[in-house]
mmCIF file of C-alpha atoms in Angstrom:
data_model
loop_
_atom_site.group_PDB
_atom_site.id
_atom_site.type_symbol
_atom_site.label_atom_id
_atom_site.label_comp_id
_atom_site.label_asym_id
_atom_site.label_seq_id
_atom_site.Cartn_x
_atom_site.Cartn_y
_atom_site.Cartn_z
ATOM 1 C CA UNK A 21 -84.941 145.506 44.038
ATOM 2 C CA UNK A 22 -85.117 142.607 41.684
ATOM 3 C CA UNK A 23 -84.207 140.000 44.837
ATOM 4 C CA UNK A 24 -87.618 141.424 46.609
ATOM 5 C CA UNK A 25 -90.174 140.123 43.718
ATOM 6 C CA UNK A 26 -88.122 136.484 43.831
ATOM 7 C CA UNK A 27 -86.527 136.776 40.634
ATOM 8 C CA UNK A 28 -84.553 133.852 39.942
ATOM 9 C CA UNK A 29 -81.857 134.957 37.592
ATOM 10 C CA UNK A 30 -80.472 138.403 36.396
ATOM 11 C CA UNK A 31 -79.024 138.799 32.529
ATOM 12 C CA UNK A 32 -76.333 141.110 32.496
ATOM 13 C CA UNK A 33 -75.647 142.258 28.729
ATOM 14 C CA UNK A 34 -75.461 145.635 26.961
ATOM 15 C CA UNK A 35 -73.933 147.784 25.160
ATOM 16 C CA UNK A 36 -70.877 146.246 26.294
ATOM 17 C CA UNK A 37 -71.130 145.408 29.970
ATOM 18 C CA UNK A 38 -66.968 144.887 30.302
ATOM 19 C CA UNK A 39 -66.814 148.713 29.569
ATOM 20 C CA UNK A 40 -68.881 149.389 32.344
ATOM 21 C CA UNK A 41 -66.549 150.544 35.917
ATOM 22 C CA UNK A 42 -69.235 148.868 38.229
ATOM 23 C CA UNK A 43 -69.776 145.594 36.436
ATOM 24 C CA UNK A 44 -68.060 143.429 38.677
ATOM 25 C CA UNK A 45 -69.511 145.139 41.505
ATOM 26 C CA UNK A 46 -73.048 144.664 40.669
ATOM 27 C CA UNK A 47 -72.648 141.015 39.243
ATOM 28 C CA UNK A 48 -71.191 140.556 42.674
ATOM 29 C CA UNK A 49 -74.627 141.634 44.332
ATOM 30 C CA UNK A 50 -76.684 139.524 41.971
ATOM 31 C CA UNK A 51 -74.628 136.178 43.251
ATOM 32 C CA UNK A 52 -74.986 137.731 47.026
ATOM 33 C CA UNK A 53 -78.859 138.412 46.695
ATOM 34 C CA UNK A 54 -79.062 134.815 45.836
ATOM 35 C CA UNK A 55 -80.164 135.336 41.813
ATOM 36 C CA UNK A 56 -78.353 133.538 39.124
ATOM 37 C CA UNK A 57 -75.886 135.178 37.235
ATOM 38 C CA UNK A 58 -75.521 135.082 33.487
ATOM 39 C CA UNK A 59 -73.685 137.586 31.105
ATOM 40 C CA UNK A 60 -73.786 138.166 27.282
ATOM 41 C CA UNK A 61 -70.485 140.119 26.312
ATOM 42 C CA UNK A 62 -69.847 140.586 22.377
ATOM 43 C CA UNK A 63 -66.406 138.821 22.940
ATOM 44 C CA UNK A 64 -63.807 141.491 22.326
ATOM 45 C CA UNK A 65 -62.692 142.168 26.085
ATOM 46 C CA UNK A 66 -62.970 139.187 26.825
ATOM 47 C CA UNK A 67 -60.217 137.241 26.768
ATOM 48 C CA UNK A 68 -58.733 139.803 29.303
ATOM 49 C CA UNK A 69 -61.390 139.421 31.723
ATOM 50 C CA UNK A 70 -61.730 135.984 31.440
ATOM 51 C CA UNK A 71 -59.891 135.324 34.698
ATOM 52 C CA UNK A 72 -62.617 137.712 36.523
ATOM 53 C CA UNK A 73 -65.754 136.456 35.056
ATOM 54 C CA UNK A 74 -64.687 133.011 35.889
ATOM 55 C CA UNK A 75 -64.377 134.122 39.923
ATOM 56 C CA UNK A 76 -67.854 135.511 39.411
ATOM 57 C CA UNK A 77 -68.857 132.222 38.848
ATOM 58 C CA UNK A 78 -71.987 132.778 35.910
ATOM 59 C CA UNK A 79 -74.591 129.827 35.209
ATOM 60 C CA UNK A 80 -73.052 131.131 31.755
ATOM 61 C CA UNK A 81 -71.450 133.772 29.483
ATOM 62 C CA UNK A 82 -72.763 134.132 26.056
ATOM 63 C CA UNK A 83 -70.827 135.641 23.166
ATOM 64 C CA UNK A 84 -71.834 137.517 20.141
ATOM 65 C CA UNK A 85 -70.390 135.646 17.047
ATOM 66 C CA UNK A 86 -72.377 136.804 13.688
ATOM 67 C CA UNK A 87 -70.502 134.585 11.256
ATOM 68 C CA UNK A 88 -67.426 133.919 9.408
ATOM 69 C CA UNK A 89 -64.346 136.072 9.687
ATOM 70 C CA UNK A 90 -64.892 138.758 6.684
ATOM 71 C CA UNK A 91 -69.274 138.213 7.731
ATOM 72 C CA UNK A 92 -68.738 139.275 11.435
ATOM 73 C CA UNK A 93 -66.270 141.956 10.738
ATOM 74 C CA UNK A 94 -68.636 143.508 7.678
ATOM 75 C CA UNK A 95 -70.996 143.817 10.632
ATOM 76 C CA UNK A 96 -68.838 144.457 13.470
ATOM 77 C CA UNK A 97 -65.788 145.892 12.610
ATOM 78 C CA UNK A 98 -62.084 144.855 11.496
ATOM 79 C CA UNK A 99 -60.364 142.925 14.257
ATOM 80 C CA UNK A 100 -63.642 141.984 16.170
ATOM 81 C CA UNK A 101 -63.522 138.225 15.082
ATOM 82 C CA UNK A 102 -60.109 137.305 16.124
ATOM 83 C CA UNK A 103 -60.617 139.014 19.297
ATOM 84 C CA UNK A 104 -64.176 137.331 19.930
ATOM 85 C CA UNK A 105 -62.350 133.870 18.946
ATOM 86 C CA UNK A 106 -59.722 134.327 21.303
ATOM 87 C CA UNK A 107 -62.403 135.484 24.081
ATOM 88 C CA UNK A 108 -64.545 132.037 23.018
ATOM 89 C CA UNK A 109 -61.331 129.796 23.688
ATOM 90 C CA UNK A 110 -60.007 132.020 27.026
ATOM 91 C CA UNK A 111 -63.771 130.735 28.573
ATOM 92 C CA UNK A 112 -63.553 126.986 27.465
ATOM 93 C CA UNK A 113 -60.038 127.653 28.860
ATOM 94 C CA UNK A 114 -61.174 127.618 32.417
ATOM 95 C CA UNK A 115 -63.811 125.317 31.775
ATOM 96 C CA UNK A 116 -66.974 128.116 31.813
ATOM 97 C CA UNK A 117 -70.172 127.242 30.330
ATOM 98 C CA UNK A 118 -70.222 129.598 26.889
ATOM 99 C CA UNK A 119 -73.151 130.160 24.549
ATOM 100 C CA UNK A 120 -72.713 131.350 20.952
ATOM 101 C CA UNK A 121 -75.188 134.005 20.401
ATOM 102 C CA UNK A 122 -75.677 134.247 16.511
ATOM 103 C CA UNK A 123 -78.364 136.396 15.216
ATOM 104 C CA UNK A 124 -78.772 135.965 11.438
ATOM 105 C CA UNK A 125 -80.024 137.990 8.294
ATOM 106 C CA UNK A 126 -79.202 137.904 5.024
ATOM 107 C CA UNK A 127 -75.656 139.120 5.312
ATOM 108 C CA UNK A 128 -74.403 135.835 7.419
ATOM 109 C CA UNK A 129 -76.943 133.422 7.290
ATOM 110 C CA UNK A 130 -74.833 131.164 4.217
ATOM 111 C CA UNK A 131 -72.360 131.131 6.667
ATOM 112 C CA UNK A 132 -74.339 128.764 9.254
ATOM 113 C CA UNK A 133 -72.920 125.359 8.157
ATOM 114 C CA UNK A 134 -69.102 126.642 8.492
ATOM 115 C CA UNK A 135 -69.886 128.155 11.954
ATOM 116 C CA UNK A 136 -70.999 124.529 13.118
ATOM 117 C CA UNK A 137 -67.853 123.190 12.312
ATOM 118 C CA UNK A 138 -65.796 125.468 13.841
ATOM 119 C CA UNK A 139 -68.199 125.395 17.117
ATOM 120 C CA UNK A 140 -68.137 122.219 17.556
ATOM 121 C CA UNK A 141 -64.780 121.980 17.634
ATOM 122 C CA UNK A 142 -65.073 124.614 20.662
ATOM 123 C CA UNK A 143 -67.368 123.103 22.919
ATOM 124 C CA UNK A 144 -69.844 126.041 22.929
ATOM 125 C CA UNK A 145 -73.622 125.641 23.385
ATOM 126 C CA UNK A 146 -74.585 127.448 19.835
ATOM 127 C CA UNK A 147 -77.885 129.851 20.027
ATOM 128 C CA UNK A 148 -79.822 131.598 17.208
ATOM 129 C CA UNK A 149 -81.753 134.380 16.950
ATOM 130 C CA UNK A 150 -83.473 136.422 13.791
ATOM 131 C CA UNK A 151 -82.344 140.112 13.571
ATOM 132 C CA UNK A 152 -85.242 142.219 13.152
ATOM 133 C CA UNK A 153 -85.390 145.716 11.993
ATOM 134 C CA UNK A 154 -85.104 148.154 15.017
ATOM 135 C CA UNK A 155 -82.234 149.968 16.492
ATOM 136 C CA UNK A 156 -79.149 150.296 13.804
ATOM 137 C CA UNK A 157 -80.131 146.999 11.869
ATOM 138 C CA UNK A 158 -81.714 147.948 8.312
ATOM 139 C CA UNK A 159 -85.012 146.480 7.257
ATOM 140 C CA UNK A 160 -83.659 145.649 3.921
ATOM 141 C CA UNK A 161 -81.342 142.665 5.557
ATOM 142 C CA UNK A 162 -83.942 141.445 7.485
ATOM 143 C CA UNK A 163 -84.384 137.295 6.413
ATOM 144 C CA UNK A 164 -87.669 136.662 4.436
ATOM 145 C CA UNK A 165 -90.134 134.202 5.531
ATOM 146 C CA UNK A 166 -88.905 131.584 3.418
ATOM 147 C CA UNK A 167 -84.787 132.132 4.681
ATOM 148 C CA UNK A 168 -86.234 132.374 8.301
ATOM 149 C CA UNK A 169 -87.972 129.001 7.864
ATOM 150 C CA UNK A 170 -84.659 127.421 5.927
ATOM 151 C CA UNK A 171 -82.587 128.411 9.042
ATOM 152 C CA UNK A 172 -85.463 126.691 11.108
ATOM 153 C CA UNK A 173 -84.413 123.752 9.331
ATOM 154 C CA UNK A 174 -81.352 123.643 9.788
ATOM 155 C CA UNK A 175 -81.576 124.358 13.662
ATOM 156 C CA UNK A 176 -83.854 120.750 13.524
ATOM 157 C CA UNK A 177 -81.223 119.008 11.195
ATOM 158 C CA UNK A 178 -78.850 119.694 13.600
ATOM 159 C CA UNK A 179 -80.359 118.659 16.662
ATOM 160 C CA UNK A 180 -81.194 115.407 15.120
ATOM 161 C CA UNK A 181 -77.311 115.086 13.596
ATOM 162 C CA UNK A 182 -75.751 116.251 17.410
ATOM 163 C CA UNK A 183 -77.487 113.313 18.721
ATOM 164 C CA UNK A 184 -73.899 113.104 20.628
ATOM 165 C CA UNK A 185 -74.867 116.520 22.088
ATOM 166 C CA UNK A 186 -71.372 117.869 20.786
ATOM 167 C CA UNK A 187 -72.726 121.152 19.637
ATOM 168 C CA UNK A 188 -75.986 122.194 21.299
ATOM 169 C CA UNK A 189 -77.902 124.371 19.278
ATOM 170 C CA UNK A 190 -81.378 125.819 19.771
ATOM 171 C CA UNK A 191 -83.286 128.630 18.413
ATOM 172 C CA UNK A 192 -84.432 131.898 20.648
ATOM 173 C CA UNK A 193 -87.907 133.289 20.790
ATOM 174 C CA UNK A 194 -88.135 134.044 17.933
ATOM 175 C CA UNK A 195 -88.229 130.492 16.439
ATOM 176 C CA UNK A 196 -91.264 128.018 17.253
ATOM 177 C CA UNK A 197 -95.548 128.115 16.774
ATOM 178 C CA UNK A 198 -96.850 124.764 16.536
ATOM 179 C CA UNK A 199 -94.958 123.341 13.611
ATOM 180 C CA UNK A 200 -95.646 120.010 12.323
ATOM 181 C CA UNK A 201 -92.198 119.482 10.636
ATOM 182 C CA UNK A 202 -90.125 121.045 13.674
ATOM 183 C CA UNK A 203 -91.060 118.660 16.617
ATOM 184 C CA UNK A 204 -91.699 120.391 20.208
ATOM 185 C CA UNK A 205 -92.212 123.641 18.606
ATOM 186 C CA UNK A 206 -94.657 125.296 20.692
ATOM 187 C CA UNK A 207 -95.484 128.762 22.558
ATOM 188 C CA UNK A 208 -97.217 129.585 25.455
ATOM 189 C CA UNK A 209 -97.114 133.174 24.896
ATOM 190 C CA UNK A 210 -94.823 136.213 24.934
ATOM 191 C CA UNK A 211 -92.951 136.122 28.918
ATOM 192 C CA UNK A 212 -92.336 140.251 28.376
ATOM 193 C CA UNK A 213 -93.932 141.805 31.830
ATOM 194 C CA UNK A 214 -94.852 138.595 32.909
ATOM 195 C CA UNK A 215 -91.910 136.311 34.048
ATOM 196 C CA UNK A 216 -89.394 138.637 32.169
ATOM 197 C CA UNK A 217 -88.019 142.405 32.229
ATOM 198 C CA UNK A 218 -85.739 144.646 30.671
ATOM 199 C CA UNK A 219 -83.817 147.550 32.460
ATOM 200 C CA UNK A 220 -82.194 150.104 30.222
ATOM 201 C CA UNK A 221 -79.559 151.760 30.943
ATOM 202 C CA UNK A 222 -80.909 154.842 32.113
ATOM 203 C CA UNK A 223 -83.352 152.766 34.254
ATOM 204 C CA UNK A 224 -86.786 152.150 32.585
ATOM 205 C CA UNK A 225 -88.447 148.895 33.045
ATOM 206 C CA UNK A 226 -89.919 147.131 29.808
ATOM 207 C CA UNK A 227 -90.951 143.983 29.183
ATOM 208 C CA UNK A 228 -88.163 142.713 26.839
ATOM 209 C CA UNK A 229 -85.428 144.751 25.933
ATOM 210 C CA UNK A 230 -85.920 143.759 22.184
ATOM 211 C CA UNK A 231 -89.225 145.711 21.864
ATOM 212 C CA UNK A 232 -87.473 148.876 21.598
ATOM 213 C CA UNK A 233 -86.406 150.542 24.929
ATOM 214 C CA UNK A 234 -88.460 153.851 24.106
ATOM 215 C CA UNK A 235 -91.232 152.139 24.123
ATOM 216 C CA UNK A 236 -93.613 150.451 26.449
ATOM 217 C CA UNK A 237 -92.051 151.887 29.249
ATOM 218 C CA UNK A 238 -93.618 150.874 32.277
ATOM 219 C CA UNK A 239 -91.740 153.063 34.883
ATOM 220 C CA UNK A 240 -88.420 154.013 35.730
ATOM 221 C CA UNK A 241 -86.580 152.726 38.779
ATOM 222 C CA UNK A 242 -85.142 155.949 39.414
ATOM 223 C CA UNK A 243 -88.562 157.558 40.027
ATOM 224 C CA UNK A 244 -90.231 154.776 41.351
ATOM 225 C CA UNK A 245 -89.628 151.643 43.225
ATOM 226 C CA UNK A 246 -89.433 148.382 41.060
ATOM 227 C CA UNK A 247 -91.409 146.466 43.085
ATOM 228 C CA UNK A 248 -94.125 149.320 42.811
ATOM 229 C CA UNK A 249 -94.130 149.084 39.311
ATOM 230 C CA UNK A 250 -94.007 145.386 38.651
ATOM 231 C CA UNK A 251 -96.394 145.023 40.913
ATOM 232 C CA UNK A 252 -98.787 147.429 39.142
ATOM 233 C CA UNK A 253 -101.844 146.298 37.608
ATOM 234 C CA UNK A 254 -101.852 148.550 35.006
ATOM 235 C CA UNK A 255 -97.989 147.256 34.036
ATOM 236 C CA UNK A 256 -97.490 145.341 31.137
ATOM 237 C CA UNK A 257 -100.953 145.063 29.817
ATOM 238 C CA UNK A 258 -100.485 143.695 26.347
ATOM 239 C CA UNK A 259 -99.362 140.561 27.765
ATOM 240 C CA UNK A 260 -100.880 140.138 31.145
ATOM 241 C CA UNK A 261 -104.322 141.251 29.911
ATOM 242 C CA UNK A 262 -104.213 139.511 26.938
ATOM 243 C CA UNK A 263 -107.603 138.558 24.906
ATOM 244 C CA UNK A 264 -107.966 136.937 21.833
ATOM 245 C CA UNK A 265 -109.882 139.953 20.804
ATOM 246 C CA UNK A 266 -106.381 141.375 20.104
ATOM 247 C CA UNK A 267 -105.027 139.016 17.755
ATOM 248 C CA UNK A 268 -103.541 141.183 14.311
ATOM 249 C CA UNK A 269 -104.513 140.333 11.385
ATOM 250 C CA UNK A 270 -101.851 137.417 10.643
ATOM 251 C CA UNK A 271 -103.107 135.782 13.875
ATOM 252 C CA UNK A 272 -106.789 136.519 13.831
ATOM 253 C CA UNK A 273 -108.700 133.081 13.538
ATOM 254 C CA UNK A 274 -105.752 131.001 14.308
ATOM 255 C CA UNK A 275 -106.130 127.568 16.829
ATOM 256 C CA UNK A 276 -103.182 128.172 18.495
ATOM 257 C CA UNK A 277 -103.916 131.792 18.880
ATOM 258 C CA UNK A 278 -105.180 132.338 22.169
ATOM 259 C CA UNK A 279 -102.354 130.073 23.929
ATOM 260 C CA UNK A 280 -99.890 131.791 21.775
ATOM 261 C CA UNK A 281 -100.726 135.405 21.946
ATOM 262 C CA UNK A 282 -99.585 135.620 18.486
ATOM 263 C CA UNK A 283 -96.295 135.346 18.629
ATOM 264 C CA UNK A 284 -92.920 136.750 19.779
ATOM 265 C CA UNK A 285 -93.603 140.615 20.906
ATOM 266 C CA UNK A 286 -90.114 142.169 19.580
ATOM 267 C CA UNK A 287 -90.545 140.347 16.266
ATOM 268 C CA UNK A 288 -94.495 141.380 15.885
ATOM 269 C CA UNK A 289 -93.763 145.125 16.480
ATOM 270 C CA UNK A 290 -90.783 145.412 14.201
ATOM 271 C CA UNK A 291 -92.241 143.568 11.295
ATOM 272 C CA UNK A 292 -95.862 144.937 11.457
ATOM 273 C CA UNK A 293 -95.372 148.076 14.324
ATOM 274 C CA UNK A 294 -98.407 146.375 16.080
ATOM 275 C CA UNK A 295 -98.303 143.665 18.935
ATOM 276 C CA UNK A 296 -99.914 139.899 19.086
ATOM 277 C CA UNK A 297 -99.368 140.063 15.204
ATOM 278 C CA UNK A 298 -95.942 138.307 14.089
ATOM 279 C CA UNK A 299 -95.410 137.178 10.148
ATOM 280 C CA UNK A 300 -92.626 134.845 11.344
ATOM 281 C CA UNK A 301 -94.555 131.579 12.734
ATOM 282 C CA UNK A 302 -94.027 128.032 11.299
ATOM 283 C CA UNK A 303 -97.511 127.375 11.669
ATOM 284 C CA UNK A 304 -98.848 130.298 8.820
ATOM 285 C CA UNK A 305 -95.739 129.435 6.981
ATOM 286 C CA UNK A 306 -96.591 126.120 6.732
ATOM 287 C CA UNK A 307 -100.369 126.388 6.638
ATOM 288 C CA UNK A 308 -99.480 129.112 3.517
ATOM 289 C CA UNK A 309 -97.040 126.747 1.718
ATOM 290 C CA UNK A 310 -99.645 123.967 1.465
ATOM 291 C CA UNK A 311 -102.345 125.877 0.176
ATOM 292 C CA UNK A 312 -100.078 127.177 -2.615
ATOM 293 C CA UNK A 313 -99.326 123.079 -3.230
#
């Protein structure tokens, strides 16, 4: 279904895709449709399939590593991080392109600078990501604007100390918006329902998976064909039929606003429950901090 609407290259993540019976299977028919294969895994299984994810052959594997030893296991149970470590090393093993996924708050984010050092020991690409307040995460640990723009800084410190390209860090979508102290910071609007989609498990198609998979449904592929509704005007309208008439109140009157749609989708509805809206931009935080100066 995806293969019929060109689409380039197919995510598989979860949940815990290694605990799924047809995973191989179906990351078989991605590679045989012709799509690019990558898979996110949160590292515990890992290490025992690392022998069959490296015959499926994956542009890469990413692996969920939230901080420190006590850090990640506070968040994702005892014994996760020497498993996950292990799972890490099994990949670089056999020579497999693996991204650390890291998504931050304020229960790991003073870990950051010992995570580089043991990264770049390991050869990883390093990626990450703000945790926002949906699903089980608690609004209460969610980073504040001015620890969101600290780990911003540190992202660009890095990049400019890895001029050796050791470690490879970069921040996801939810980091960028025109900043004048982070060079080629810049968005071009949210992708959800427009070069990107989300399939849940149970089969409902939404533009990013982060925006809450109850909402913003646009179909299910067990009722309807996907092609049907991708290729449905009505689909996806807050970002295909954008205006700057919808701009939220922390966007409304911006420059930038109109290329950037205000902002990250997922991040916008968690923080303020509306869309085109999102807090978390360099641009307001730095516009903000020199008006206080």
């Amino acid at each position: 279904m995806l293969a019929s609407v060109m689409c380039k290259e197919v995510c598989v993540m979860g949940g815990e895709p290694l605990l799924r019976g047809d995973f191989v299977p179906v990351s078989r028919c991605v590679k045989q449709l012709g799509m690019k294969l990558s898979i996110v895994s949160n590292g515990t299984l890992v290490e025992q399939f690392a022998e069959t994810l490296h015959g499926l052959e994956p542009e890469v594997v990413g692996i969920s590593l939230d901080g420190m030893m006590e850090t990640h296991e506070k968040i994702r149970g005892p014994g996760t991080w020497e498993a996950t470590i292990k799972g890490i090393d099994s990949l670089r093993a056999l020579g497999m392109q693996t991204t650390v996924i890291t998504t931050v708050s304020k229960l790991n984010f003073r870990d950051l600078p010992q995570m580089r050092e043991l990264l770049r020991a390991k050869g990883v690409n390093w990626q990450i990501q703000t945790a926002m307040p949906f699903g089980n995460f608690s609004r209460e640990h969610t980073l504040d604007p001015e620890e969101f723009y600290a780990t911003a800084l540190f992202i660009a410190k890095e990049r400019i100390r890895e001029k050796s390209q050791r470690l490879r860090i970069a921040g996801a979508h939810c980091y960028g918006y025109y900043s004048k102290v982070l060079p080629g910071c810049s968005w071009d609007g949210c992708t959800a329902g427009r070069s990107t989609i989300g399939i849940t498990s149970n089969g409902g198609i939404v533009g990013c998976l982060s925006m809450g998979n109850d909402s913003h449904i646009a179909g299910n592929v067990r009722e309807r064909a996907f092609k049907d509704i991708w290729e449905d005007p009505d689909a996806f309208p807050y970002t295909r039929r954008f205006t700057e008439d919808d701009l939220g109140e922390n966007c409304r009157g911006c420059k930038h606003g109109p290329k950037c749609g205000g902002g990250c989708s997922s991040v916008s509805l968690a923080l303020t429950g509306k869309l085109h809206n999102d807090p978390y931009c360099f641009y307001s935080i730095e516009r903000k901090s020199k008006a206080r100066t």
